Structures are given as structure tokens and as C-alpha cells.
Amino acid sequence: MIQAADMTPAELAALLAFHAEAGVEWLVEEEPVDRIAAFQVEKSARQATRPVAEAPAQNAPARTAPARGAPPSERQPARAQPSQGSSLPAIPDENAVAEARFAAESARSLAELKTAIEGFASCNLKTSARSTITAMGTGSSGIMVIGPMPNADDDREGIAFSGRAGLLLDRMLSAIGQTRESVLISTVIPWRPPGDRMPSTPETAICRPFIERQIALVEPRLVLVLGNFAARFFFGETGTIHALRGKWREIGAGGHAVQAMATLHPQELLAAPASKALAWMDLLAFSERLDPPQNG
């Protein structure tokens, strides 16, 4: 096994970056633990207590297993999980969606909405995230840029589009004469999912009122949608970003309709640099709609 002392600073940095991208954010133990030995001890302890734990109560009626195919009424009910004192987050449901909608619609400004999102506690994703990502920038250009969900860099820094993907987004905005300050940048999901997994359907439903309220409050002229997840979220389609990109569509939020175009996410461009040509074509079309060419 290679020891840390045998690695160069560059190799150590690369290793740390690999762990960060894999979702490892901190070490639990400072000293190595023999997991195999610990498992054997735990296994022996369980076997020692099993006869006592599984012995039927005296004079208790025998319980027979229902025949295969027995109706539900004859089957043993599933053991309910304890709800009091449990550290597990509540499963998203219709009540959580209604709570999110009420919190979003009650906000009369982006500042109030930011406070409402930060105080919202009915989404599983918030329990594992460090930061709550909300809209940033002035939006003076009338442009809103919306990505999917925060990644590890965003969660660590507390702002959307951090790290290498953020640097590439800065260059993409510069190509159409914009900066982070001139546009409004946000994400569909305010919290980073554990391990950068895709948000579930209930989680997405809970977060929908928040991003739609952001659009309604800002009333942007144009929206640039980045990546597969965000494009499918707004357009209601299941195609890939290569099928959804480069086309103008109208999206609505709170009675406000706005023209939107999807293009590839900066992270996708970092993984497949050859796709930058497609993104450049999308940015040109987006820029033309923002500043139509003058006749004559």
C-alpha cells in the first residue's frame, strides 16, 4: 500500500479531489479500525443472545406461518418502525409539497425567499447538505441561468457553479458579454443530494415551488437552462440534453411566461470537450435573442 509520505503534493491533491468527487467529505475515525475483527465480535455477541431473544413466551399461543397465497388479512402485519426519537428524515409527501408551496408563495422578494428556503425543514436533502443554494447576482441583464443541483464544490463554497465547472461557466457567460454579476444564477434543487445522486421524484416536487417562485419574482427576459436534469424539469420531456438543447421554449412560473433555451452543463463539457462546439452554437443563438441584430 502506498503511504502518504511517499506521495508528492500533486498526487496527494489529486487523491483528495478524487475522494471529494466520490462524495467523501470527512473521516470518521482518526485511527485505523479492524472492521473484520469488529464484525466477528458483533456476530458472536448476536449468536450468544439469540436463543434468549427468540425463545417463545411461556404459555404463548404458537404462531403459524400463513400458507402461500393466503389473503392479506391472514398474513402477519409488517413490524412498524419506531417514529419517536428517530434520526431519519421524514419521507417527502403531499404535505411537504404544500408546505413548500406556501413558504414560496409567501415570499415577496428574493431575500424573503432565501430566508424561507433556509428555514425549510421538510426535505430529506437538507439533512445531509452543508449549504443552501439560492439565487445570486443582480440579474440586471434580464438573464437567469439555472442549473440542476449543487455539487460538492458548490456545497462546500455555498454558491452555485463553483470549482472548474464554475470557471467554465464564467467563460461561457463572457462569450455572450455577461458576467456572474449581470445575470441571476440559481439551481433547481437548493441542496446537494448525497453522493451527487439524482433527486427523487418527491424531492424534486418539494423543490419545484422554490425555483418557480424565484422566476416569478425576477421576471427574467430569457432563461438559460443547463444540463439534462434542469432541461427535463422545465420542459417536461425525457430526451437527453443533446435532443433538448438549442431550441427556444416557453416556460411559465407564477403566471410569468419566459423564453428559455437549454444547453450543455459546464461539467458535461469538461467530461466531453468535443461538445463545446454545440454549446457555442447555443450561446450564439441565445445572444441573438438577447441582442437582435440591427437592420440596415
Coordinates of C-alpha atoms in Angstrom, one line a residue:
M1 CA 0.0 0.0 0.0
I2 CA 1.3 3.5 -0.9
Q3 CA 1.8 5.7 2.1
A4 CA 1.0 9.4 2.2
A5 CA 4.7 10.1 3.0
D6 CA 5.7 8.5 -0.3
M7 CA 3.3 10.7 -2.4
T8 CA 4.1 14.1 -4.0
P9 CA 1.9 17.1 -3.1
A10 CA 0.4 16.9 -6.5
E11 CA -0.5 13.2 -6.0
L12 CA -2.0 14.0 -2.6
A13 CA -4.1 16.8 -4.1
A14 CA -5.3 14.5 -6.9
L15 CA -6.2 11.8 -4.3
L16 CA -8.2 14.3 -2.2
A17 CA -10.0 15.6 -5.2
F18 CA -10.9 12.0 -6.2
H19 CA -12.4 11.4 -2.7
A20 CA -14.3 14.7 -2.8
E21 CA -15.9 13.9 -6.2
A22 CA -16.8 10.5 -4.8
G23 CA -18.8 12.1 -2.0
V24 CA -16.3 11.6 0.8
E25 CA -16.3 14.8 2.8
W26 CA -14.7 13.9 6.1
L27 CA -13.1 11.0 8.0
V28 CA -15.0 9.5 10.9
E29 CA -12.1 7.8 12.8
E30 CA -8.6 9.2 13.3
E31 CA -7.1 5.7 14.0
P32 CA -7.5 2.6 11.7
V33 CA -10.2 0.2 12.7
D34 CA -10.1 -3.6 12.1
R35 CA -13.5 -3.9 10.7
I36 CA -13.2 -7.7 10.2
A37 CA -12.4 -8.3 13.9
A38 CA -15.1 -5.9 15.0
F39 CA -17.6 -7.8 12.8
Q40 CA -16.6 -11.2 14.3
V41 CA -17.1 -9.8 17.8
E42 CA -20.5 -8.4 16.9
K43 CA -21.5 -11.6 15.3
S44 CA -20.5 -13.7 18.3
A45 CA -22.5 -11.4 20.6
R46 CA -25.6 -11.8 18.5
Q47 CA -25.3 -15.6 18.4
A48 CA -24.9 -15.6 22.2
T49 CA -28.1 -13.7 22.8
R50 CA -30.2 -15.2 20.0
P51 CA -31.6 -18.2 22.0
V52 CA -32.9 -15.9 24.7
A53 CA -34.2 -13.3 22.3
E54 CA -36.0 -15.8 20.1
A55 CA -37.4 -18.1 22.8
P56 CA -41.3 -18.0 22.7
A57 CA -43.0 -16.6 25.8
Q58 CA -44.3 -19.3 28.2
N59 CA -48.0 -20.2 27.5
A60 CA -48.0 -18.0 24.4
P61 CA -50.0 -19.4 21.5
A62 CA -48.0 -20.9 18.7
R63 CA -47.8 -18.7 15.6
T64 CA -48.1 -20.5 12.3
A65 CA -46.9 -19.1 9.0
P66 CA -49.8 -18.4 6.6
A67 CA -49.9 -20.6 3.5
R68 CA -48.5 -19.3 0.3
G69 CA -51.1 -17.2 -1.4
A70 CA -53.1 -16.5 1.8
P71 CA -55.1 -13.3 1.7
P72 CA -53.6 -10.2 3.2
S73 CA -55.9 -10.5 6.3
E74 CA -54.2 -13.8 7.2
R75 CA -50.7 -12.5 6.9
Q76 CA -48.7 -11.1 9.8
P77 CA -48.6 -7.3 9.7
A78 CA -45.2 -5.8 9.0
R79 CA -43.4 -4.5 12.1
A80 CA -43.8 -0.8 12.3
Q81 CA -40.6 1.2 12.6
P82 CA -40.3 3.5 15.6
S83 CA -41.1 7.1 14.8
Q84 CA -40.4 8.7 18.1
G85 CA -36.8 9.8 18.6
S86 CA -35.8 8.6 15.1
S87 CA -32.9 10.5 13.5
L88 CA -34.1 9.5 10.0
P89 CA -35.7 12.4 8.0
A90 CA -39.4 12.2 7.1
I91 CA -40.3 10.8 3.7
P92 CA -41.4 13.6 1.4
D93 CA -45.2 13.6 0.9
E94 CA -48.0 15.9 -0.3
N95 CA -48.0 17.8 3.0
A96 CA -44.3 18.7 2.4
V97 CA -45.1 19.9 -1.1
A98 CA -47.9 22.0 0.2
E99 CA -45.7 23.4 2.9
A100 CA -43.0 24.3 0.3
R101 CA -45.6 26.0 -1.9
F102 CA -47.0 28.1 1.0
A103 CA -43.5 29.1 2.0
A104 CA -42.5 30.1 -1.5
E105 CA -45.7 32.0 -2.3
S106 CA -45.5 33.9 0.9
A107 CA -42.1 35.4 -0.1
R108 CA -42.4 38.9 -1.6
S109 CA -38.7 39.3 -2.5
L110 CA -35.7 37.1 -3.2
A111 CA -34.4 38.0 0.2
E112 CA -37.6 36.7 1.8
L113 CA -37.5 33.6 -0.4
K114 CA -33.9 32.9 0.6
T115 CA -34.9 33.1 4.3
A116 CA -37.9 30.8 3.6
I117 CA -35.7 28.2 1.9
E118 CA -33.1 28.2 4.5
G119 CA -35.7 27.7 7.2
F120 CA -37.5 24.9 5.3
A121 CA -37.0 21.6 7.1
S122 CA -39.3 19.1 5.2
C123 CA -37.0 17.9 2.5
N124 CA -34.6 15.0 3.1
L125 CA -31.9 16.6 1.0
K126 CA -31.3 19.4 3.5
T127 CA -30.4 17.0 6.3
S128 CA -27.1 15.9 4.5
A129 CA -26.2 19.2 2.8
R130 CA -23.8 21.8 4.3
S131 CA -25.2 24.8 2.3
T132 CA -28.5 26.0 0.9
I133 CA -28.0 27.4 -2.6
T134 CA -30.3 30.2 -3.7
A135 CA -30.3 32.8 -6.5
M136 CA -27.1 35.0 -6.7
G137 CA -26.3 38.0 -8.9
T138 CA -28.1 41.2 -9.9
G139 CA -30.0 40.0 -12.9
S140 CA -29.5 43.4 -14.5
S141 CA -29.2 41.9 -18.0
G142 CA -32.6 40.2 -17.7
I143 CA -30.9 36.8 -17.9
M144 CA -31.4 33.9 -15.5
V145 CA -29.1 30.9 -15.6
I146 CA -30.5 27.8 -13.9
G147 CA -28.5 24.6 -13.3
P148 CA -29.7 21.3 -11.8
M149 CA -28.4 20.8 -8.2
P150 CA -25.3 21.8 -6.2
N151 CA -22.3 19.6 -6.4
A152 CA -19.6 19.0 -3.8
D153 CA -17.8 22.2 -4.7
D154 CA -21.0 24.3 -4.5
D155 CA -22.0 22.7 -1.2
R156 CA -18.6 23.4 0.2
E157 CA -18.4 27.0 -1.0
G158 CA -22.0 27.9 -0.5
I159 CA -22.5 29.3 -4.1
A160 CA -23.7 27.7 -7.3
F161 CA -21.2 26.7 -10.0
S162 CA -18.0 26.6 -8.0
G163 CA -14.8 24.9 -8.9
R164 CA -13.8 24.0 -12.5
A165 CA -17.4 24.0 -13.7
G166 CA -17.8 27.5 -12.4
L167 CA -14.7 28.7 -14.2
L168 CA -16.0 27.3 -17.4
L169 CA -19.4 28.9 -16.9
D170 CA -17.7 32.3 -16.3
R171 CA -16.1 31.9 -19.8
M172 CA -19.4 30.9 -21.3
L173 CA -21.0 34.0 -19.9
S174 CA -18.1 36.2 -21.1
A175 CA -18.6 34.8 -24.6
I176 CA -22.0 36.5 -24.7
G177 CA -20.9 39.6 -22.9
Q178 CA -22.2 38.7 -19.5
T179 CA -20.8 38.1 -16.0
R180 CA -22.0 36.4 -12.8
E181 CA -23.0 39.8 -11.5
S182 CA -25.0 40.8 -14.6
V183 CA -27.1 37.6 -14.6
L184 CA -29.0 35.7 -11.9
I185 CA -27.7 32.2 -11.2
S186 CA -29.6 29.5 -9.4
T187 CA -30.3 25.8 -9.3
V188 CA -33.5 23.7 -9.5
I189 CA -32.6 21.9 -6.2
P190 CA -31.3 24.1 -3.4
W191 CA -29.4 21.3 -1.6
R192 CA -26.7 18.8 -2.8
P193 CA -28.0 15.2 -2.9
P194 CA -25.8 12.7 -1.0
G195 CA -23.1 11.4 -3.3
D196 CA -24.3 13.7 -6.1
R197 CA -27.1 11.3 -6.9
M198 CA -30.2 12.4 -8.9
P199 CA -33.0 13.8 -6.7
S200 CA -36.0 11.6 -6.4
T201 CA -39.4 12.5 -7.8
P202 CA -40.8 13.5 -4.3
E203 CA -37.7 15.6 -3.6
T204 CA -38.0 17.3 -6.9
A205 CA -41.7 18.0 -6.3
I206 CA -40.9 19.7 -3.0
C207 CA -38.2 21.9 -4.5
R208 CA -40.3 23.0 -7.5
P209 CA -42.2 25.8 -5.8
F210 CA -38.9 27.4 -4.7
I211 CA -37.3 27.7 -8.2
E212 CA -40.6 28.7 -9.8
R213 CA -41.1 31.4 -7.2
Q214 CA -37.6 32.7 -8.0
I215 CA -38.5 33.0 -11.7
A216 CA -41.8 34.7 -10.8
L217 CA -40.1 37.3 -8.6
V218 CA -37.3 38.1 -11.0
E219 CA -39.4 38.0 -14.2
P220 CA -36.3 37.5 -16.4
R221 CA -36.3 38.2 -20.2
L222 CA -34.6 35.0 -21.0
V223 CA -33.6 31.8 -19.1
L224 CA -30.5 29.7 -19.9
V225 CA -31.1 26.1 -18.7
L226 CA -28.0 24.0 -18.1
G227 CA -27.9 20.2 -18.3
N228 CA -30.1 17.1 -18.6
F229 CA -31.9 17.3 -15.3
A230 CA -32.8 21.0 -15.5
A231 CA -34.0 20.7 -19.1
R232 CA -36.2 17.8 -18.4
F233 CA -37.5 19.6 -15.3
F234 CA -38.6 22.7 -17.1
F235 CA -39.6 21.2 -20.5
G236 CA -41.4 18.2 -19.2
E237 CA -39.6 15.9 -21.7
T238 CA -37.5 12.8 -21.2
G239 CA -34.9 13.3 -24.0
T240 CA -31.2 13.9 -23.4
I241 CA -29.7 17.3 -23.4
H242 CA -28.5 16.7 -27.0
A243 CA -32.1 16.4 -28.1
L244 CA -33.4 19.3 -25.9
R245 CA -30.6 21.8 -26.5
G246 CA -30.6 24.8 -28.8
K247 CA -34.4 25.2 -29.1
W248 CA -36.5 28.1 -27.7
R249 CA -39.3 27.0 -25.5
E250 CA -41.7 28.9 -23.2
I251 CA -41.8 28.1 -19.6
G252 CA -44.2 29.5 -17.0
A253 CA -43.9 30.3 -13.3
G254 CA -46.4 32.1 -11.2
G255 CA -48.3 33.5 -14.2
H256 CA -45.0 34.7 -15.7
A257 CA -44.0 33.2 -19.1
V258 CA -40.4 33.4 -20.3
Q259 CA -38.4 32.2 -23.2
A260 CA -35.9 29.6 -22.3
M261 CA -33.1 27.7 -24.1
A262 CA -31.2 24.6 -22.8
T263 CA -27.6 23.8 -23.4
L264 CA -24.9 21.5 -22.0
H265 CA -23.9 21.9 -18.4
P266 CA -20.2 23.0 -17.9
Q267 CA -19.5 19.7 -16.1
E268 CA -20.6 17.8 -19.2
L269 CA -18.3 20.0 -21.3
L270 CA -15.4 19.2 -19.1
A271 CA -16.1 15.5 -19.5
A272 CA -16.6 15.8 -23.3
P273 CA -14.7 18.8 -24.6
A274 CA -15.8 18.0 -28.2
S275 CA -19.3 19.1 -27.2
K276 CA -18.1 22.7 -26.6
A277 CA -18.8 23.4 -30.3
L278 CA -22.5 22.6 -29.6
A279 CA -22.6 24.8 -26.6
W280 CA -21.0 27.6 -28.5
M281 CA -23.8 27.4 -31.2
D282 CA -26.4 27.5 -28.4
L283 CA -24.8 30.6 -26.8
L284 CA -24.7 32.4 -30.2
A285 CA -28.4 31.7 -30.7
F286 CA -29.1 32.8 -27.1
S287 CA -27.1 36.0 -27.6
E288 CA -29.0 36.9 -30.8
R289 CA -32.3 36.7 -29.0
L290 CA -30.9 38.9 -26.2
D291 CA -29.5 41.5 -28.6
P292 CA -31.2 41.2 -32.0
P293 CA -29.1 42.4 -35.0
Q294 CA -29.9 45.8 -36.2
N295 CA -31.2 46.1 -39.8
G296 CA -29.5 48.5 -42.2

